[in-house]
Amino acid sequence: MRMGPAELVQAAAMARRFYLEGKSKIQIAEEFGVSRFKVARVLETALERDLVRIEIRVPAELDAERSDALRARYGLRHAVVVESPADAEETPDPENLGEVAADLLGELVNEGDVLGLAWGRSTIHMAAALDRLPPCTVVQLTGVYDAGTAERGSVEAVRRAAQVSGGDAHPIYAPMLLPDAATAAALRHQTGIARAFEYFDKVTVACVSIGSWEPGISTVHDMLSDEERAHYASLGVAAEMSAHLFDTEGRRVGRDLGERCITVKADQLRRIPEVVAIAGGARKAAAIDAVLRSGLVTSLVTDTSAADVLMAAGPTPKPALNRADPDGN
């Protein structure tokens, strides 16, 4: 039905009140002396006749559609999918993930929170990109991985985050993996490390990385001997996060490894209200899927390469936000 000029003017005015001025349909009805049902019909017609165009825009590097689909599939609190760099087909954890994760932490962390940072290249990139955080305490959740590279900045990441927030820093000056359980236990009782461990149960927001069980994509994999790697592979390990190993269904395997590691416990991670994982790249997609199925993670920052694989992978997993232990423990 064709709209006359009076109807067009009225429809435009009502649309302006509703979409731009934020007035309710009842308020608009009272102003124009019509029923709210008439207002609803006019607004609907305005959309149909292209008088009103609604455009949802996010920054070009963010993929809102994939983000929402991924959040719904895994029952996450937040999922942010970033466009993969054109040349990053084989590269896990593009650096732009850290930049977006830094902005996300700026949203999630509140004054007085305790922020926990686990070792990982992506968390190091995130800390370097931080430019705002409310006053909070920052604690390191794992020991460090020192392979003689410039990427071993766990302590620096904690200090950087604390500097931005103006809060206290509690770094851990110890390796992530020790030769045996006795050495690890002795280190946990050293004053500085013990002080950091005391904060683990107080962490309110944590930032973690995810590794695939292959060379160069998993910190723990690279630290183990060939014999140890073969042993854990035989247990079905598909992913690791903060020195905890997971099979494809998100069940923890190889728990004995944790006795040799300086790291936050899995049950402590499960009690943290917000656990943000930063991981991307198609090569890491299976590992990301495994960790998300564990229920330890509440939010994810990833890229389109990983997201496309995740959305096509297997049956829909159990929602993460029930945070149930898949092992029943």
Short mmCIF file of C-alpha atoms in Angstrom, two decimals:
data_model
loop_
_atom_site.label_atom_id
_atom_site.label_comp_id
_atom_site.label_asym_id
_atom_site.label_seq_id
_atom_site.Cartn_x
_atom_site.Cartn_y
_atom_site.Cartn_z
CA MET A 1 0.00 0.00 0.00
CA ARG A 2 1.33 3.38 -1.00
CA MET A 3 1.95 5.88 1.81
CA GLY A 4 0.85 9.45 1.29
CA PRO A 5 3.01 12.43 2.23
CA ALA A 6 1.31 12.91 5.61
CA GLU A 7 1.81 9.26 6.47
CA LEU A 8 5.44 9.39 5.37
CA VAL A 9 6.13 12.47 7.49
CA GLN A 10 4.40 10.93 10.50
CA ALA A 11 6.24 7.63 10.08
CA ALA A 12 9.57 9.45 9.83
CA ALA A 13 8.80 11.46 12.97
CA MET A 14 7.78 8.37 14.94
CA ALA A 15 10.88 6.50 13.78
CA ARG A 16 13.07 9.41 14.84
CA ARG A 17 11.47 9.44 18.30
CA PHE A 18 11.87 5.67 18.69
CA TYR A 19 15.28 4.93 17.15
CA LEU A 20 17.20 8.15 17.75
CA GLU A 21 15.58 9.72 20.81
CA GLY A 22 14.93 6.47 22.66
CA LYS A 23 11.26 7.16 23.41
CA SER A 24 8.92 4.25 24.12
CA LYS A 25 5.98 3.33 21.90
CA ILE A 26 3.61 4.45 24.65
CA GLN A 27 5.26 7.89 24.83
CA ILE A 28 5.09 8.24 21.04
CA ALA A 29 1.42 7.17 21.03
CA GLU A 30 0.59 9.83 23.61
CA GLU A 31 2.43 12.52 21.64
CA PHE A 32 0.67 11.72 18.34
CA GLY A 33 -2.71 10.83 19.85
CA VAL A 34 -2.80 7.27 18.51
CA SER A 35 -2.67 3.80 20.06
CA ARG A 36 0.67 2.11 20.77
CA PHE A 37 -0.44 -0.63 18.37
CA LYS A 38 -0.69 1.98 15.62
CA VAL A 39 2.82 3.16 16.50
CA ALA A 40 4.10 -0.42 16.29
CA ARG A 41 2.50 -0.85 12.84
CA VAL A 42 3.95 2.42 11.60
CA LEU A 43 7.46 1.51 12.79
CA GLU A 44 7.17 -1.89 11.15
CA THR A 45 6.02 -0.29 7.89
CA ALA A 46 8.89 2.21 8.08
CA LEU A 47 11.32 -0.69 8.10
CA GLU A 48 9.52 -2.49 5.29
CA ARG A 49 9.44 0.64 3.09
CA ASP A 50 13.11 1.37 3.73
CA LEU A 51 12.35 4.64 5.55
CA VAL A 52 14.51 3.26 8.34
CA ARG A 53 17.68 1.27 7.82
CA ILE A 54 19.19 -0.45 10.81
CA GLU A 55 22.89 -1.14 10.46
CA ILE A 56 24.86 -2.95 13.11
CA ARG A 57 28.50 -2.03 12.82
CA VAL A 58 31.51 -3.22 14.76
CA PRO A 59 35.18 -2.49 14.01
CA ALA A 60 36.29 -4.19 10.82
CA GLU A 61 38.65 -6.55 12.63
CA LEU A 62 35.85 -8.07 14.73
CA ASP A 63 33.47 -10.69 13.33
CA ALA A 64 30.22 -10.23 15.27
CA GLU A 65 28.35 -13.09 13.58
CA ARG A 66 31.00 -15.70 14.24
CA SER A 67 31.48 -14.35 17.78
CA ASP A 68 27.82 -14.81 18.65
CA ALA A 69 27.64 -18.25 17.04
CA LEU A 70 30.72 -19.45 18.90
CA ARG A 71 29.45 -18.07 22.21
CA ALA A 72 26.15 -19.92 21.77
CA ARG A 73 27.76 -23.19 20.65
CA TYR A 74 30.01 -23.50 23.68
CA GLY A 75 27.83 -21.72 26.23
CA LEU A 76 30.46 -19.08 26.83
CA ARG A 77 29.96 -15.77 28.61
CA HIS A 78 31.97 -13.90 25.98
CA ALA A 79 33.41 -14.94 22.62
CA VAL A 80 35.31 -12.44 20.50
CA VAL A 81 36.39 -13.52 17.01
CA VAL A 82 39.03 -11.43 15.26
CA GLU A 83 39.74 -11.47 11.53
CA SER A 84 42.77 -13.67 10.83
CA PRO A 85 45.68 -11.87 9.19
CA ALA A 86 45.98 -12.75 5.52
CA ASP A 87 49.45 -14.26 6.02
CA ALA A 88 48.65 -16.14 9.24
CA GLU A 89 47.37 -19.41 7.80
CA GLU A 90 49.95 -21.52 9.60
CA THR A 91 50.63 -19.16 12.52
CA PRO A 92 48.95 -19.85 15.87
CA ASP A 93 47.87 -16.98 18.11
CA PRO A 94 48.24 -13.94 15.84
CA GLU A 95 49.42 -10.89 17.78
CA ASN A 96 46.17 -9.01 17.16
CA LEU A 97 44.45 -11.46 19.50
CA GLY A 98 46.46 -10.00 22.38
CA GLU A 99 45.40 -6.48 21.47
CA VAL A 100 41.70 -7.40 21.47
CA ALA A 101 42.10 -9.41 24.67
CA ALA A 102 43.68 -6.36 26.33
CA ASP A 103 40.57 -4.34 25.48
CA LEU A 104 38.35 -7.15 26.77
CA LEU A 105 40.19 -7.25 30.10
CA GLY A 106 39.67 -3.51 30.34
CA GLU A 107 35.94 -4.28 30.28
CA LEU A 108 35.95 -7.31 32.59
CA VAL A 109 38.30 -6.26 35.39
CA ASN A 110 36.81 -4.10 38.14
CA GLU A 111 38.50 -2.13 40.89
CA GLY A 112 39.66 -4.43 43.67
CA ASP A 113 39.73 -7.57 41.50
CA VAL A 114 42.62 -10.03 41.49
CA LEU A 115 43.83 -10.64 37.94
CA GLY A 116 45.69 -13.89 37.24
CA LEU A 117 47.99 -14.32 34.24
CA ALA A 118 49.23 -17.72 33.08
CA TRP A 119 52.30 -18.15 30.86
CA GLY A 120 51.74 -17.99 27.11
CA ARG A 121 52.79 -15.98 24.07
CA SER A 122 49.24 -14.70 23.68
CA THR A 123 49.04 -13.48 27.28
CA ILE A 124 52.42 -11.78 26.89
CA HIS A 125 51.14 -9.99 23.77
CA MET A 126 47.99 -9.08 25.68
CA ALA A 127 49.94 -7.55 28.57
CA ALA A 128 52.10 -5.54 26.18
CA ALA A 129 48.96 -4.07 24.60
CA LEU A 130 47.28 -3.10 27.89
CA ASP A 131 46.61 0.61 28.22
CA ARG A 132 43.83 0.65 30.81
CA LEU A 133 42.95 -1.38 33.88
CA PRO A 134 41.23 -0.33 37.08
CA PRO A 135 43.26 -0.69 40.30
CA CYS A 136 43.72 -4.42 40.91
CA THR A 137 46.19 -6.98 42.18
CA VAL A 138 48.00 -9.01 39.50
CA VAL A 139 49.32 -12.50 40.20
CA GLN A 140 51.23 -14.96 38.03
CA LEU A 141 49.44 -18.32 37.75
CA THR A 142 52.26 -20.47 36.36
CA GLY A 143 55.99 -20.67 36.39
CA VAL A 144 57.98 -19.53 33.39
CA TYR A 145 59.16 -21.26 30.26
CA ASP A 146 62.73 -20.23 29.54
CA ALA A 147 63.84 -21.50 26.18
CA GLY A 148 66.37 -18.72 25.75
CA THR A 149 63.98 -16.68 23.63
CA ALA A 150 62.59 -13.16 23.93
CA GLU A 151 59.11 -14.62 24.45
CA ARG A 152 59.64 -15.72 28.03
CA GLY A 153 58.03 -12.62 29.50
CA SER A 154 55.64 -14.02 32.13
CA VAL A 155 57.14 -11.97 34.93
CA GLU A 156 57.29 -8.92 32.70
CA ALA A 157 53.63 -9.42 31.74
CA VAL A 158 52.57 -9.45 35.39
CA ARG A 159 54.61 -6.35 36.15
CA ARG A 160 53.26 -4.59 33.06
CA ALA A 161 49.63 -5.29 34.01
CA ALA A 162 50.26 -4.14 37.58
CA GLN A 163 51.94 -0.98 36.31
CA VAL A 164 48.93 -0.14 34.12
CA SER A 165 46.46 -0.80 36.95
CA GLY A 166 48.54 0.78 39.70
CA GLY A 167 48.10 -2.38 41.79
CA ASP A 168 50.44 -4.88 43.43
CA ALA A 169 52.32 -7.50 41.38
CA HIS A 170 53.00 -11.05 42.56
CA PRO A 171 55.29 -12.72 40.00
CA ILE A 172 56.69 -16.24 40.23
CA TYR A 173 60.43 -16.56 39.67
CA ALA A 174 60.49 -20.31 39.00
CA PRO A 175 60.29 -22.68 36.02
CA MET A 176 56.92 -24.09 35.09
CA LEU A 177 58.20 -27.67 34.89
CA LEU A 178 60.63 -29.23 37.39
CA PRO A 179 62.56 -32.51 37.13
CA ASP A 180 60.52 -34.22 39.86
CA ALA A 181 57.62 -33.70 42.28
CA ALA A 182 59.89 -33.21 45.30
CA THR A 183 61.71 -30.25 43.73
CA ALA A 184 58.39 -28.70 42.72
CA ALA A 185 56.99 -29.12 46.23
CA ALA A 186 60.06 -27.50 47.77
CA LEU A 187 59.80 -24.51 45.41
CA ARG A 188 56.11 -24.02 46.24
CA HIS A 189 57.11 -23.38 49.85
CA GLN A 190 59.64 -20.67 49.04
CA THR A 191 58.47 -17.33 50.38
CA GLY A 192 57.86 -15.41 47.15
CA ILE A 193 56.23 -18.35 45.36
CA ALA A 194 54.11 -19.26 48.38
CA ARG A 195 52.89 -15.66 48.57
CA ALA A 196 51.73 -15.79 44.95
CA PHE A 197 50.04 -19.16 45.55
CA GLU A 198 48.06 -17.63 48.43
CA TYR A 199 46.32 -15.41 45.88
CA PHE A 200 45.17 -18.24 43.62
CA ASP A 201 41.92 -18.73 45.54
CA LYS A 202 41.28 -14.96 45.40
CA VAL A 203 41.60 -14.57 41.62
CA THR A 204 38.44 -13.12 40.06
CA VAL A 205 39.59 -12.82 36.43
CA ALA A 206 42.19 -15.06 34.81
CA CYS A 207 43.85 -14.94 31.41
CA VAL A 208 45.22 -18.21 29.98
CA SER A 209 46.68 -19.64 26.78
CA ILE A 210 45.93 -22.95 25.05
CA GLY A 211 48.45 -25.23 23.39
CA SER A 212 48.11 -28.09 20.90
CA TRP A 213 50.06 -31.26 21.55
CA GLU A 214 52.72 -30.68 18.93
CA PRO A 215 56.13 -29.00 18.69
CA GLY A 216 56.14 -25.23 18.92
CA ILE A 217 52.42 -25.04 19.75
CA SER A 218 52.59 -26.33 23.33
CA THR A 219 54.93 -25.07 26.03
CA VAL A 220 54.64 -28.28 28.03
CA HIS A 221 55.19 -30.47 24.96
CA ASP A 222 58.42 -28.64 24.20
CA MET A 223 59.72 -28.97 27.76
CA LEU A 224 59.32 -32.75 27.97
CA SER A 225 61.63 -35.50 26.76
CA ASP A 226 60.72 -37.61 23.73
CA GLU A 227 59.85 -40.51 26.02
CA GLU A 228 57.57 -38.35 28.16
CA ARG A 229 55.84 -36.89 25.11
CA ALA A 230 55.14 -40.38 23.79
CA HIS A 231 53.77 -41.43 27.18
CA TYR A 232 51.29 -38.58 27.41
CA ALA A 233 50.36 -38.95 23.75
CA SER A 234 49.44 -42.56 24.51
CA LEU A 235 46.96 -41.24 27.09
CA GLY A 236 45.16 -39.33 24.36
CA VAL A 237 46.31 -35.81 25.17
CA ALA A 238 45.04 -33.29 22.62
CA ALA A 239 45.60 -29.98 24.39
CA GLU A 240 47.25 -28.29 27.33
CA MET A 241 46.45 -25.22 29.34
CA SER A 242 48.56 -23.98 32.24
CA ALA A 243 50.33 -27.38 32.35
CA HIS A 244 47.03 -29.30 32.56
CA LEU A 245 46.48 -31.89 29.83
CA PHE A 246 43.14 -32.68 28.14
CA ASP A 247 41.86 -35.29 25.72
CA THR A 248 39.51 -34.46 22.83
CA GLU A 249 36.44 -34.62 25.10
CA GLY A 250 37.88 -32.15 27.59
CA ARG A 251 38.76 -34.76 30.21
CA ARG A 252 41.99 -34.24 32.10
CA VAL A 253 44.70 -36.82 31.49
CA GLY A 254 48.26 -37.24 32.76
CA ARG A 255 47.51 -35.65 36.12
CA ASP A 256 50.85 -36.81 37.49
CA LEU A 257 52.49 -34.08 35.39
CA GLY A 258 50.90 -31.45 37.61
CA GLU A 259 52.92 -32.67 40.59
CA ARG A 260 56.08 -31.52 38.79
CA CYS A 261 54.67 -28.14 37.76
CA ILE A 262 54.43 -24.71 39.31
CA THR A 263 50.90 -23.83 38.28
CA VAL A 264 47.39 -23.03 39.46
CA LYS A 265 45.31 -26.16 40.09
CA ALA A 266 42.46 -27.08 37.76
CA ASP A 267 39.87 -26.93 40.54
CA GLN A 268 41.10 -23.43 41.41
CA LEU A 269 40.65 -22.37 37.78
CA ARG A 270 37.13 -23.80 37.85
CA ARG A 271 36.23 -21.58 40.80
CA ILE A 272 37.48 -18.36 39.17
CA PRO A 273 34.42 -16.38 38.02
CA GLU A 274 35.94 -15.31 34.69
CA VAL A 275 38.60 -17.31 32.83
CA VAL A 276 39.52 -15.81 29.46
CA ALA A 277 41.42 -18.02 27.00
CA ILE A 278 43.38 -16.43 24.15
CA ALA A 279 44.13 -18.83 21.30
CA GLY A 280 43.77 -18.81 17.54
CA GLY A 281 44.82 -20.35 14.26
CA ALA A 282 43.42 -23.41 12.50
CA ARG A 283 46.24 -25.56 13.91
CA LYS A 284 44.99 -24.84 17.43
CA ALA A 285 41.28 -25.34 16.75
CA ALA A 286 41.12 -28.94 18.01
CA ALA A 287 42.98 -27.97 21.18
CA ILE A 288 40.67 -25.00 21.77
CA ASP A 289 37.66 -27.30 21.35
CA ALA A 290 39.08 -29.76 23.90
CA VAL A 291 39.75 -27.08 26.52
CA LEU A 292 36.37 -25.43 26.03
CA ARG A 293 34.72 -28.82 26.61
CA SER A 294 36.51 -29.04 29.98
CA GLY A 295 34.34 -26.27 31.43
CA LEU A 296 37.34 -24.42 32.82
CA VAL A 297 37.04 -21.47 30.45
CA THR A 298 34.21 -18.92 30.47
CA SER A 299 35.31 -16.62 27.63
CA LEU A 300 37.41 -16.89 24.48
CA VAL A 301 39.33 -14.55 22.21
CA THR A 302 40.14 -16.29 18.92
CA ASP A 303 40.33 -15.68 15.17
CA THR A 304 38.23 -16.55 12.14
CA SER A 305 40.53 -19.41 11.09
CA ALA A 306 39.98 -21.24 14.38
CA ALA A 307 36.32 -20.23 14.65
CA ASP A 308 35.43 -21.78 11.29
CA VAL A 309 36.93 -25.11 12.32
CA LEU A 310 35.29 -24.96 15.75
CA MET A 311 31.83 -24.31 14.31
CA ALA A 312 32.15 -27.35 12.05
CA ALA A 313 33.57 -29.70 14.70
CA GLY A 314 31.44 -32.57 15.98
CA PRO A 315 28.28 -32.41 18.09
CA THR A 316 27.45 -29.38 20.20
CA PRO A 317 29.39 -29.64 23.49
CA LYS A 318 28.01 -29.24 26.98
CA PRO A 319 27.68 -25.52 27.83
CA ALA A 320 30.84 -24.29 29.56
CA LEU A 321 29.09 -22.05 32.06
CA ASN A 322 27.74 -24.94 34.10
CA ARG A 323 31.48 -25.48 34.74
CA ALA A 324 30.94 -29.11 35.68
CA ASP A 325 34.03 -31.29 35.82
CA PRO A 326 33.76 -33.68 32.81
CA ASP A 327 35.60 -36.29 34.92
CA GLY A 328 32.93 -36.06 37.61
CA ASN A 329 35.44 -34.98 40.24
#
